[in-house]
Amino acid sequence: MCEENATPKTLLVAAFEGWNDANQAATNVIRHLVSRYESQEVRHIDNEDFYDYQVARPMICSVQGRKRIIWPRTTFYDIAVSPVLHLLAQIAPEPNYRWKEYCTQTLHIAEDYGVNDVITLGAMFDECPHTRPLPLDISKSGCECESDREYNGPVGIPNILDAFASEAGLSTMSMWVSVPHYSANAECMQGTLELLRALSVTIGYPLAEGDLIRKAAQWRAQADELVASTHTGDYLARLERDYDLDAQAKRIASNGMPACEELIREAESFLRDGV
């Protein structure tokens, strides 16, 4: 079917600042898309009852010599990535209050745009090396990733929105990238790049990477300098060894050899404890 005659499709892609956004790796995907494609602000959620202003503080800026207060709020962008594919991109500070009402309002807006698919993006700090591809965990409707099956604990607004969307009968997917905790002072553009690439595969359309490749290389170089200046090379070597052992275990398991995976995990644990 020619693109001109295809039925346009809109997907909701959401990312939230704060606890769910280590080094801004997730929200920078939205900012990147807005800067690279024809985009329009189309909707907002302004209800101040969602925010604690001592946590998500208003910002003051000068516009043409006049002071202006910018209040925390949710912004939705209509991003035209192709003539037949639009992204309804949601970006906001994570709300402090009334998450159920917030998710309900979000889904009402998604319904207005004919959305049937919801994709949430997140980033978390973890013990992983910057010298390897950053770990990605992807869960689809009714099919949890390994980390989701094993996790018990607090969750953020992406998880809640995902659950509400699933209960409403929408197709859902969550994508989380792990960010090295020792790089906490710099935006992780490598994480942004890897989330963008995963999103490209999911929507079946090659999203423009622009200068993300260059910025990701700069981030890796800064991490190299940080490790060298803090003399944490031994720690990085341990993270690399653990990463490689885990990757080897997953390769063997994917070939139908779960017993070997367990043996490798036991060896990994033994080597780690012996450090």
C-alpha angles and dihedrals in degrees: 000000000000116000090236091061098039121109110254115244129202125199127190114232115185134187130171133205120235130031092010096050113067109192089350089281093142103040090046088066088064093044090050093050092048090052095046103044139044101277137174132190102239109165143011140196105217104166104137090202088079095066141063102211092206087063102032097033124200115247128225122212138168117244115185090336095311125109116240130186116221111204123204109263144144119262126196120201127195103219117190105208091166137354090267102031126066130173120214095208119200121196127172146133108273106268117247097207145028098020094171093058091043093054091046091054090047092053092048089057091046089052090053088060096046094249117173098164127060123192121186122196127205143164129206135187114247143157099272132128121251088216092072133056106284112252116259124200115196125184125186131195107297093356115089123197119239094261091052092052092051098041125098117170147064120347135197135228094277089063092047093048089048091053093047091049092049091050088051090058098255124139108251138194131177124200122193127181123200117228124198107256091218090065094060096130099062134061106257102229090169088063090048091051093050093048090049091052091049089050090051091055092047096052093038094235128107105241117210112259096192112171095346091102091057093044091049090053089051090051092052091049091051090050090051090053092047093053091047094048094048095043092233097137093121090054091050090049090054091050090050092050092049091047093050093047091050091048090050091050091052092049091053092045091051087058091059099264106119092157090062089050090057092048091052092049090052090050090048091052091048093050092046093051090049094059 
